[in-house]
Every structure is written in C-alpha cells, then in structure tokens.
Short mmCIF file of N, CA, C and O in Angstrom, two decimals:
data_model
loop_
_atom_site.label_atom_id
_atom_site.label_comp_id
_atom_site.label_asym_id
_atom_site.label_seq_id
_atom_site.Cartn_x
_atom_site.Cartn_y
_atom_site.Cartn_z
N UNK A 1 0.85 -1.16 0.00
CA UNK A 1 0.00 0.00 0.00
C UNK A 1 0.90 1.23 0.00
O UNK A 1 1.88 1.35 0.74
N UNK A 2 0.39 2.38 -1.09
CA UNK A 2 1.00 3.50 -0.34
C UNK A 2 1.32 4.18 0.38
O UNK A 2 0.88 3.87 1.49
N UNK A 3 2.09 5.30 0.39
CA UNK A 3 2.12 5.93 1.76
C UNK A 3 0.94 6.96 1.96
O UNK A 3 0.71 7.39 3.09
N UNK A 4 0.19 7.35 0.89
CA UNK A 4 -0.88 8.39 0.33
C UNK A 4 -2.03 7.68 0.45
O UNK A 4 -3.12 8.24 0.52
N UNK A 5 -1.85 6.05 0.49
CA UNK A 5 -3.28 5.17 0.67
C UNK A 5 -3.37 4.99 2.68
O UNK A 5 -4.48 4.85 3.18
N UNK A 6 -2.45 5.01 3.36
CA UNK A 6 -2.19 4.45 4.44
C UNK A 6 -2.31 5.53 5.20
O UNK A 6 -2.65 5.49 6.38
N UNK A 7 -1.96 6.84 4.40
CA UNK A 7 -2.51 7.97 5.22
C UNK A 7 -3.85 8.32 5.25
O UNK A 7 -4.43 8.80 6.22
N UNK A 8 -4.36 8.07 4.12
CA UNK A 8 -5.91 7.97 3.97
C UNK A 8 -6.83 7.16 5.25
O UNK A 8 -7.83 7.42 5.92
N UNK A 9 -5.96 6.15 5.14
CA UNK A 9 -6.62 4.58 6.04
C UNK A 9 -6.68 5.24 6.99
O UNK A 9 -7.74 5.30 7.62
N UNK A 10 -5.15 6.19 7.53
CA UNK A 10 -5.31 6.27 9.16
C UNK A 10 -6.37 7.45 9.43
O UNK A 10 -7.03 7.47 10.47
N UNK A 11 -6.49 8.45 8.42
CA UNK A 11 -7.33 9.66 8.67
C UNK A 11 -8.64 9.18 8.95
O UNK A 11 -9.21 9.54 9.98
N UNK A 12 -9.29 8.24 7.95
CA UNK A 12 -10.74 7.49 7.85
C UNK A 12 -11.04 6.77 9.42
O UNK A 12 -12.04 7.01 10.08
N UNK A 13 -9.87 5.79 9.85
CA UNK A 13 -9.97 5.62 11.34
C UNK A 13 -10.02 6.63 12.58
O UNK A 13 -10.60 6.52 13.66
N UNK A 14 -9.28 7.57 12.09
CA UNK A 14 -9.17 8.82 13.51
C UNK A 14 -10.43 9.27 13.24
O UNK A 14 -11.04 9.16 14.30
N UNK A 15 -11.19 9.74 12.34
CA UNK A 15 -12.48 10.27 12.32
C UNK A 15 -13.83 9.50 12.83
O UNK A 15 -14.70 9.90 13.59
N UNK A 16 -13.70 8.19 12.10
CA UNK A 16 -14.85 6.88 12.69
C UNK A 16 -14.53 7.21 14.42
O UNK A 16 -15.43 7.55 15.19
N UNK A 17 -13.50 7.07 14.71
CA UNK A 17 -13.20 7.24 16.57
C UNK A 17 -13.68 8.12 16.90
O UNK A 17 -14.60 7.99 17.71
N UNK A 18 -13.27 9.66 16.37
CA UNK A 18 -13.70 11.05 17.05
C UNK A 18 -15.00 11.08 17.10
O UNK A 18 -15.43 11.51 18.17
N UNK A 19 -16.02 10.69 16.11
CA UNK A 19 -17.43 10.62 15.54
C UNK A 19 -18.00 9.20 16.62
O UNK A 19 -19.17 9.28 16.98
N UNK A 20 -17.31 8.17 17.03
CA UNK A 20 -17.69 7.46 18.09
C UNK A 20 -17.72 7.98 19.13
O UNK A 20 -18.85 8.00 19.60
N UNK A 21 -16.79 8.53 19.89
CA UNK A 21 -16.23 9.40 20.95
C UNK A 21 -17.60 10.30 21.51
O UNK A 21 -18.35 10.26 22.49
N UNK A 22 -17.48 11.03 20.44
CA UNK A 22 -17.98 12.08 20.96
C UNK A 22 -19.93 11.84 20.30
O UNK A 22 -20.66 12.83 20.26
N UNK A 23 -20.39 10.61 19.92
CA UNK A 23 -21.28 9.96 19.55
C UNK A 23 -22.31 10.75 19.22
O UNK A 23 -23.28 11.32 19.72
N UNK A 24 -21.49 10.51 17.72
CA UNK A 24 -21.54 11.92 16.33
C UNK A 24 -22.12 10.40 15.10
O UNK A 24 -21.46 9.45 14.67
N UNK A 25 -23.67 10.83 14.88
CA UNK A 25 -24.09 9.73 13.87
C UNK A 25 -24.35 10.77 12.39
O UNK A 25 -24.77 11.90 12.11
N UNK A 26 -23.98 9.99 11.96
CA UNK A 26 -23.99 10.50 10.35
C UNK A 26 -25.57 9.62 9.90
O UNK A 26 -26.04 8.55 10.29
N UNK A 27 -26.05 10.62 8.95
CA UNK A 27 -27.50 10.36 8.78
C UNK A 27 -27.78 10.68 6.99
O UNK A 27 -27.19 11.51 6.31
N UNK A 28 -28.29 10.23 6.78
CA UNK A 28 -28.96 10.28 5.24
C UNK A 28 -28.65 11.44 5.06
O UNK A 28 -28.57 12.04 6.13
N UNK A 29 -28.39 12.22 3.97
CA UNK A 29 -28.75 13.75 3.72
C UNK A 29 -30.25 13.93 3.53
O UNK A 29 -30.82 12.88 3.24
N UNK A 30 -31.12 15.16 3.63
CA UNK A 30 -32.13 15.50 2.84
C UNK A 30 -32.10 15.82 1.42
O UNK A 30 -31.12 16.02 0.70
N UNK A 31 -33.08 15.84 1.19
CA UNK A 31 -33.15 15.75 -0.42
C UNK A 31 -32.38 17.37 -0.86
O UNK A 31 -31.65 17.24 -1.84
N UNK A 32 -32.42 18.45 -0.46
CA UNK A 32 -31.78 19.57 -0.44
C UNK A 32 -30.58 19.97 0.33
O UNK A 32 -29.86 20.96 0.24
N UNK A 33 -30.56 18.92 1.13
CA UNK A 33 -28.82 19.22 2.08
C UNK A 33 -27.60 19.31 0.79
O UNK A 33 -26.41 19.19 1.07
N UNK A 34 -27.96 19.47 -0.27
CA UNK A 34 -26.42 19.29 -1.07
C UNK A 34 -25.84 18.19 -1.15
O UNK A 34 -24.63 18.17 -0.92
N UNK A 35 -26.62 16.78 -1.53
CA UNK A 35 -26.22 15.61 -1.52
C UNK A 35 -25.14 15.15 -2.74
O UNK A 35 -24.58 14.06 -2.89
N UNK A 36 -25.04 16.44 -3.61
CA UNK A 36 -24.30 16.31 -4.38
C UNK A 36 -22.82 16.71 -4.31
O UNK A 36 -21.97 16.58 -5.18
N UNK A 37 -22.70 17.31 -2.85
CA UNK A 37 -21.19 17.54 -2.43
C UNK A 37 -20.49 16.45 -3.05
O UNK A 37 -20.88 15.30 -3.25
N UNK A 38 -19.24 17.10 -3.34
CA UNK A 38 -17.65 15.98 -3.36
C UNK A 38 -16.83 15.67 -2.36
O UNK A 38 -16.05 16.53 -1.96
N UNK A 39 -16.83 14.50 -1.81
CA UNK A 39 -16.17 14.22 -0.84
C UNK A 39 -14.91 13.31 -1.77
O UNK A 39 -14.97 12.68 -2.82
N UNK A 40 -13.49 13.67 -0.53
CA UNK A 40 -12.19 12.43 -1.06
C UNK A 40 -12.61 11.09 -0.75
O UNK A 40 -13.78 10.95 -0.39
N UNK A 41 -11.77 9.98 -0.83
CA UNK A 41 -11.73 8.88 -0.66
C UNK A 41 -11.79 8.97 0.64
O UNK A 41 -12.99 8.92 0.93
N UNK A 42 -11.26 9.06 1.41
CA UNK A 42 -11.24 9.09 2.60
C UNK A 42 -12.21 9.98 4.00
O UNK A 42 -12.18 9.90 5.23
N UNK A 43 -13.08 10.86 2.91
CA UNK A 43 -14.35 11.69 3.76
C UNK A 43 -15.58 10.57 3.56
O UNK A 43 -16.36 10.17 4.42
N UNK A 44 -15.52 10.21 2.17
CA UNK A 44 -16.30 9.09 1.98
C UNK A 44 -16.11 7.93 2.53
O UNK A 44 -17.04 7.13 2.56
N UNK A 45 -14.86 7.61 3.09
CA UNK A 45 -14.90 6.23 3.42
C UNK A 45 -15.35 6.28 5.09
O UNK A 45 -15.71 5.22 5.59
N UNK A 46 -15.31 7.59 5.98
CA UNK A 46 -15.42 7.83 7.26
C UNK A 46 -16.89 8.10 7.32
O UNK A 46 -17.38 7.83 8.42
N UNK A 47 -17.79 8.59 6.35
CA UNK A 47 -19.37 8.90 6.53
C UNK A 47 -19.69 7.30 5.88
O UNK A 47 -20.73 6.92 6.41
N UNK A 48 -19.26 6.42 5.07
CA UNK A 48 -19.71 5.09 4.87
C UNK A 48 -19.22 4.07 6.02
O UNK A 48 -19.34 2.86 5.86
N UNK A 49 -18.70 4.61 7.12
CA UNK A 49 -17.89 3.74 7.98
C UNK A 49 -17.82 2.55 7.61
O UNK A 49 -18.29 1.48 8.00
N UNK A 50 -16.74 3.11 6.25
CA UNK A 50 -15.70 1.80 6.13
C UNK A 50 -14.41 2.17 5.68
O UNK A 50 -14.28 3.39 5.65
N UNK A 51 -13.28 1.47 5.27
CA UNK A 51 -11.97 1.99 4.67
C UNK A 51 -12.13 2.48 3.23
O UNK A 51 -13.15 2.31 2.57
N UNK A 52 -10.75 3.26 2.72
CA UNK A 52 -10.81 3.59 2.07
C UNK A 52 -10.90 3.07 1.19
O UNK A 52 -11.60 3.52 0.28
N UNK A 53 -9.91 1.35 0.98
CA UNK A 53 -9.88 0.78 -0.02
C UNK A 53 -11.40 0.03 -0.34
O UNK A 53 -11.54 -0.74 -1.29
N UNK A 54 -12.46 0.35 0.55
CA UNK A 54 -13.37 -0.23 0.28
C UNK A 54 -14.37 0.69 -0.78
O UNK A 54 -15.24 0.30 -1.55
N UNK A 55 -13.88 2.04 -0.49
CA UNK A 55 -14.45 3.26 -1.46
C UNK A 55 -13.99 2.87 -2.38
O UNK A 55 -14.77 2.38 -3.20
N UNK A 56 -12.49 2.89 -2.70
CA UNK A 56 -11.88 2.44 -3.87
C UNK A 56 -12.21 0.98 -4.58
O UNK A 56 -12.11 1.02 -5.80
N UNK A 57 -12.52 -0.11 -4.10
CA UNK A 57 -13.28 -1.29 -4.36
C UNK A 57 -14.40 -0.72 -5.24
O UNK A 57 -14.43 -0.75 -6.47
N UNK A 58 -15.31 -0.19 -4.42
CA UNK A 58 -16.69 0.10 -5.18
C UNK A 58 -16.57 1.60 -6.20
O UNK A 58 -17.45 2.05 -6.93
N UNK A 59 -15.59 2.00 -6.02
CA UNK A 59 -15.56 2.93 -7.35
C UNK A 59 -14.84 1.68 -8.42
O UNK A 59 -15.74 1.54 -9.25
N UNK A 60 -14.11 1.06 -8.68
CA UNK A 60 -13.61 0.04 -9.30
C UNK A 60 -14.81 -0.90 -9.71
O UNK A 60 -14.81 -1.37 -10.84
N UNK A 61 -15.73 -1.17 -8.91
CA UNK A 61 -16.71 -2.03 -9.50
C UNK A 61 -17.72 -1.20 -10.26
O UNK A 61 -18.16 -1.48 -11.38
N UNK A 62 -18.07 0.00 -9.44
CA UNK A 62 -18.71 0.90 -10.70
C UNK A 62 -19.70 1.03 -9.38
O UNK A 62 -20.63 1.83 -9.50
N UNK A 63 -19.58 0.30 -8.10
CA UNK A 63 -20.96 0.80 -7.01
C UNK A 63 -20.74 2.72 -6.85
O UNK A 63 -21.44 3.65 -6.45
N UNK A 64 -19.83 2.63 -7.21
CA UNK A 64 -19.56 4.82 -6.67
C UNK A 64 -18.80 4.88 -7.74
O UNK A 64 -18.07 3.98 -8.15
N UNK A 65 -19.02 6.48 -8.44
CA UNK A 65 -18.88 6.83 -9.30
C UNK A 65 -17.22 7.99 -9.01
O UNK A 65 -16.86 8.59 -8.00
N UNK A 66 -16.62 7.88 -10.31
CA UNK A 66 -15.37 8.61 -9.79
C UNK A 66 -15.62 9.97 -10.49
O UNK A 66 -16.02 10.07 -11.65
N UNK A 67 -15.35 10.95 -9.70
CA UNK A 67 -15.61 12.53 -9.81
C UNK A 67 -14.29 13.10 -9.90
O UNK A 67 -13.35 12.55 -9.33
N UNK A 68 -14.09 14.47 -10.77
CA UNK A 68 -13.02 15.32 -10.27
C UNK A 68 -11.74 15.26 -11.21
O UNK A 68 -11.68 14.33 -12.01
N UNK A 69 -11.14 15.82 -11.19
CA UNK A 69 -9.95 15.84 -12.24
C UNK A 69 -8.48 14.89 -12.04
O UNK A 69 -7.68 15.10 -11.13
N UNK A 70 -8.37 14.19 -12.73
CA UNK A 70 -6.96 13.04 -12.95
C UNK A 70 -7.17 12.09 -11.57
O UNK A 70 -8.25 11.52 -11.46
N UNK A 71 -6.46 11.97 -10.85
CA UNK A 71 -6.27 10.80 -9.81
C UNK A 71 -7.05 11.26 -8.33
O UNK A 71 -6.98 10.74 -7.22
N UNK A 72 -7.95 12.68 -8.87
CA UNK A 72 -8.79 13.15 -7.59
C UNK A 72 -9.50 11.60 -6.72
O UNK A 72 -9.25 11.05 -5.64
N UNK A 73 -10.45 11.32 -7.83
CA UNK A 73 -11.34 10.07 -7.46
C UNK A 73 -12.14 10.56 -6.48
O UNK A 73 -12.31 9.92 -5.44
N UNK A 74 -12.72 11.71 -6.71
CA UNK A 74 -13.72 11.61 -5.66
C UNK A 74 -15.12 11.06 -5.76
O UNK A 74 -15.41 10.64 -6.88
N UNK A 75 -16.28 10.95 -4.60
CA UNK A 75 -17.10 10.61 -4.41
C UNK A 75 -18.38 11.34 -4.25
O UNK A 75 -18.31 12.27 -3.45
N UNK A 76 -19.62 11.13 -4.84
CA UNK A 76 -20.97 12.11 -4.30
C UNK A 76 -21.37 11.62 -3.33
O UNK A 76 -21.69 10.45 -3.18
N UNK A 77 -21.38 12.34 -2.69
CA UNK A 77 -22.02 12.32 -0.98
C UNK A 77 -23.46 11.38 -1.23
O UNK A 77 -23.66 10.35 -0.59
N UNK A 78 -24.36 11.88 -2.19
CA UNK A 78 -25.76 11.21 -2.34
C UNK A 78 -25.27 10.33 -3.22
O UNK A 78 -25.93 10.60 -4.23
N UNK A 79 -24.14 8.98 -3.66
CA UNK A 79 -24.06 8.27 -4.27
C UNK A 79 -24.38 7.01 -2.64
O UNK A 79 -25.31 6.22 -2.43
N UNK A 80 -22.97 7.41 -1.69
CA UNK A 80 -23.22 6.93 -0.41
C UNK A 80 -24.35 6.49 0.41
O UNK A 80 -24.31 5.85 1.46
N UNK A 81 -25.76 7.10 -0.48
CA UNK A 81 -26.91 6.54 0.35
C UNK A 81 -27.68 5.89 -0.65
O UNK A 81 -28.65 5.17 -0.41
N UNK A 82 -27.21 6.18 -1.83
CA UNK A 82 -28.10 5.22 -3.13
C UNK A 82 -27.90 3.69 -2.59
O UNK A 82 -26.98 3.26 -1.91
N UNK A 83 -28.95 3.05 -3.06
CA UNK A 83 -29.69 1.68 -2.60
C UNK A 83 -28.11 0.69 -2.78
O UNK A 83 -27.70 -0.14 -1.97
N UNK A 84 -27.45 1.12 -4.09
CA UNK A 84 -26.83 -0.11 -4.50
C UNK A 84 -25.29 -0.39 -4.09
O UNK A 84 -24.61 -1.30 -4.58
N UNK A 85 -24.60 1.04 -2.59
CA UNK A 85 -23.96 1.48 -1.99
C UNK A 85 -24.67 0.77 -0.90
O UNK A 85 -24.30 -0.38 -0.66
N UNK A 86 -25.57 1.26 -0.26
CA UNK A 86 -26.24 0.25 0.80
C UNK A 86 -25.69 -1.35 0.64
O UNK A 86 -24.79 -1.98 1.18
N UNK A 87 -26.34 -1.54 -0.03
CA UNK A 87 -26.37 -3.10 -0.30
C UNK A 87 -24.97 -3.59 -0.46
O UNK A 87 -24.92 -4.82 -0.40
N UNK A 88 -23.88 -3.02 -0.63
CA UNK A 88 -22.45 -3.07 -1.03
C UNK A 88 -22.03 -2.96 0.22
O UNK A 88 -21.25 -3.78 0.72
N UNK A 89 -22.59 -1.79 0.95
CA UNK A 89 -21.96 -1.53 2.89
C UNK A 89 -22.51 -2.86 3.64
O UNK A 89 -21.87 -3.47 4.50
N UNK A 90 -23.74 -3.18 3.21
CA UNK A 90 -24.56 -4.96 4.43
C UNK A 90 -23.50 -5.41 3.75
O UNK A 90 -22.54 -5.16 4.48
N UNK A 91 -23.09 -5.96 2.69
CA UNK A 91 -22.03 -6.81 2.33
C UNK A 91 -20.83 -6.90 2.79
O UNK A 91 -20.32 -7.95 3.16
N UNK A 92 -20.38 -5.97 2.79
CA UNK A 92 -18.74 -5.54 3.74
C UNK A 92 -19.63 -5.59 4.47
O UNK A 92 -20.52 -5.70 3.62
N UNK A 93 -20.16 -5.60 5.43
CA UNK A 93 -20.02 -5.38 6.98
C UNK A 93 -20.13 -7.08 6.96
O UNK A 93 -19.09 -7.63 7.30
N UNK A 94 -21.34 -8.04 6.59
CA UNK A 94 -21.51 -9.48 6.23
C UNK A 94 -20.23 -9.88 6.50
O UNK A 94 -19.94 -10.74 7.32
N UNK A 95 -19.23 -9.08 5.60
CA UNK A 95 -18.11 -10.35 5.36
C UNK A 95 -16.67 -10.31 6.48
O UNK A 95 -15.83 -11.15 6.82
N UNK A 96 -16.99 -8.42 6.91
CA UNK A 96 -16.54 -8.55 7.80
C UNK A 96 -16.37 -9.69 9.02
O UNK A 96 -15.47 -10.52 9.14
N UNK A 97 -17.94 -9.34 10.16
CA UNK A 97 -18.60 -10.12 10.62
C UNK A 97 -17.94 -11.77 10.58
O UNK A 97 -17.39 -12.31 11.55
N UNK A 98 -18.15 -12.45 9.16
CA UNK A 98 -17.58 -14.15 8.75
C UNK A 98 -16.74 -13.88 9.51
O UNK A 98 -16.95 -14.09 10.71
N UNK A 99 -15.32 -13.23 8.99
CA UNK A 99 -13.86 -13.59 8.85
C UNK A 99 -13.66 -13.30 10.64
O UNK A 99 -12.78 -13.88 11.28
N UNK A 100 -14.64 -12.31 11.27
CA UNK A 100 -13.93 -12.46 12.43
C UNK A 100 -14.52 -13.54 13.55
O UNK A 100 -14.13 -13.80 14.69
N UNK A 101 -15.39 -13.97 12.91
CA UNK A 101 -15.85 -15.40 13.44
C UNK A 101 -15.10 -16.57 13.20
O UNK A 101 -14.82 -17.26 14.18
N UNK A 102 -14.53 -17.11 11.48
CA UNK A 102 -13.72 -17.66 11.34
C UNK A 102 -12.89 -17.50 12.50
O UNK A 102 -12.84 -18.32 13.42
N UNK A 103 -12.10 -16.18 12.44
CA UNK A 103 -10.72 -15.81 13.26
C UNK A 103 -11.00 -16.80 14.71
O UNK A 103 -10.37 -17.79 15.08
N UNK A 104 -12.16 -16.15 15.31
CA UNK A 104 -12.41 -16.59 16.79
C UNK A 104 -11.91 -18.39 16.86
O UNK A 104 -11.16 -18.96 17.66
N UNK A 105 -12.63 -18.91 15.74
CA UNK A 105 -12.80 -20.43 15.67
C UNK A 105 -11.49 -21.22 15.42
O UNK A 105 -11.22 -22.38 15.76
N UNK A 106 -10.70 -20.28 14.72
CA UNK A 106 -9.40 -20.83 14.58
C UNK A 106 -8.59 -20.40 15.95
O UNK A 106 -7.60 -21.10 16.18
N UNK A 107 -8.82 -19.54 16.73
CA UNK A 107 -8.17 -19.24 17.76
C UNK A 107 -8.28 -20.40 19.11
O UNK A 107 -7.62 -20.70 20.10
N UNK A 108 -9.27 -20.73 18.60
CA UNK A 108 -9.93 -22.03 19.77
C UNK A 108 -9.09 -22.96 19.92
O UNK A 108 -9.34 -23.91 20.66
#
C-alpha cells in the first residue's frame, strides 16, 4: 500500500473514533442538504464507515462513481446513500462479521 493510501486509512480511522467518541451519527442527507457535495476517498470512506480501499473497491466495481480531475477520485455524498452502496456496505459489513468469526474459531 501507499504511503498516500495508508494515510488515507489512518485519517478514515481517527475520524470513525472522534465521531464514536464524541457519539456523532452520520445520517442520510435531505433531499436539499447538497447531496451532491464531493467528498475524497477518505471523507467518503469515514461517513460510509468503512476503509478507504473499500471506497476504492466500489468505485472500481462501478458501485460509486469517480468525480473530479486526474487521480482526484472523488465521491458524491448522495451516491453513499443510493440503494446499490447500501447493499455493497450490508455486504462488507456481512463479510466482515464471517472472517472475524472464522478468526475466533481458529483461535480455539
């Protein structure tokens, strides 16, 4: 991983914490909140609470759309709550979930 991907990773984690911490929930936009803001990889990956490479996954599959000029890659804020982003976040979280069950079972 890069050093530009790993700084991303760690920013996306310090924010999920601060936003736990201080128990800060991120919520749908309204239909007029400006759902069309541009967020980075990494603003997007902290309001989808997940990593970055998982933004980057689903811009790669085509679930989020890439915005912005040359290697920007950014994200629409109202792409993050479209149905087929949902259904992509139950999935990562799903597979999360397995592997750390696996983990437990092999630890036994």
């Amino acid at each position: 991983m890069s050093d530009e991907g790993i700084a991303d990773n760690i920013e996306a984690m310090v924010r999920r914490e601060v936003e736990r911490v201080l128990g800060v929930r991120r919520t749908a936009p309204a239909a007029n909140d400006g759902g069309d803001e541009l967020l980075s990889q990494a603003e997007a990956a902290a309001e989808a609470r997940c990593s970055v490479s998982t933004i980057r996954a689903w811009q790669a599959k085509g679930i989020l759309g890439r915005y912005g000029p040359g290697r920007a890659a950014l994200v629409k804020r109202s792409e993050l709550y479209a149905p087929k982003a949902q259904a992509a976040r139950s999935d990562a979280n799903a597979d999360a979930k397995a592997d750390a069950i696996i983990a437990r079972r092999r630890a036994r």
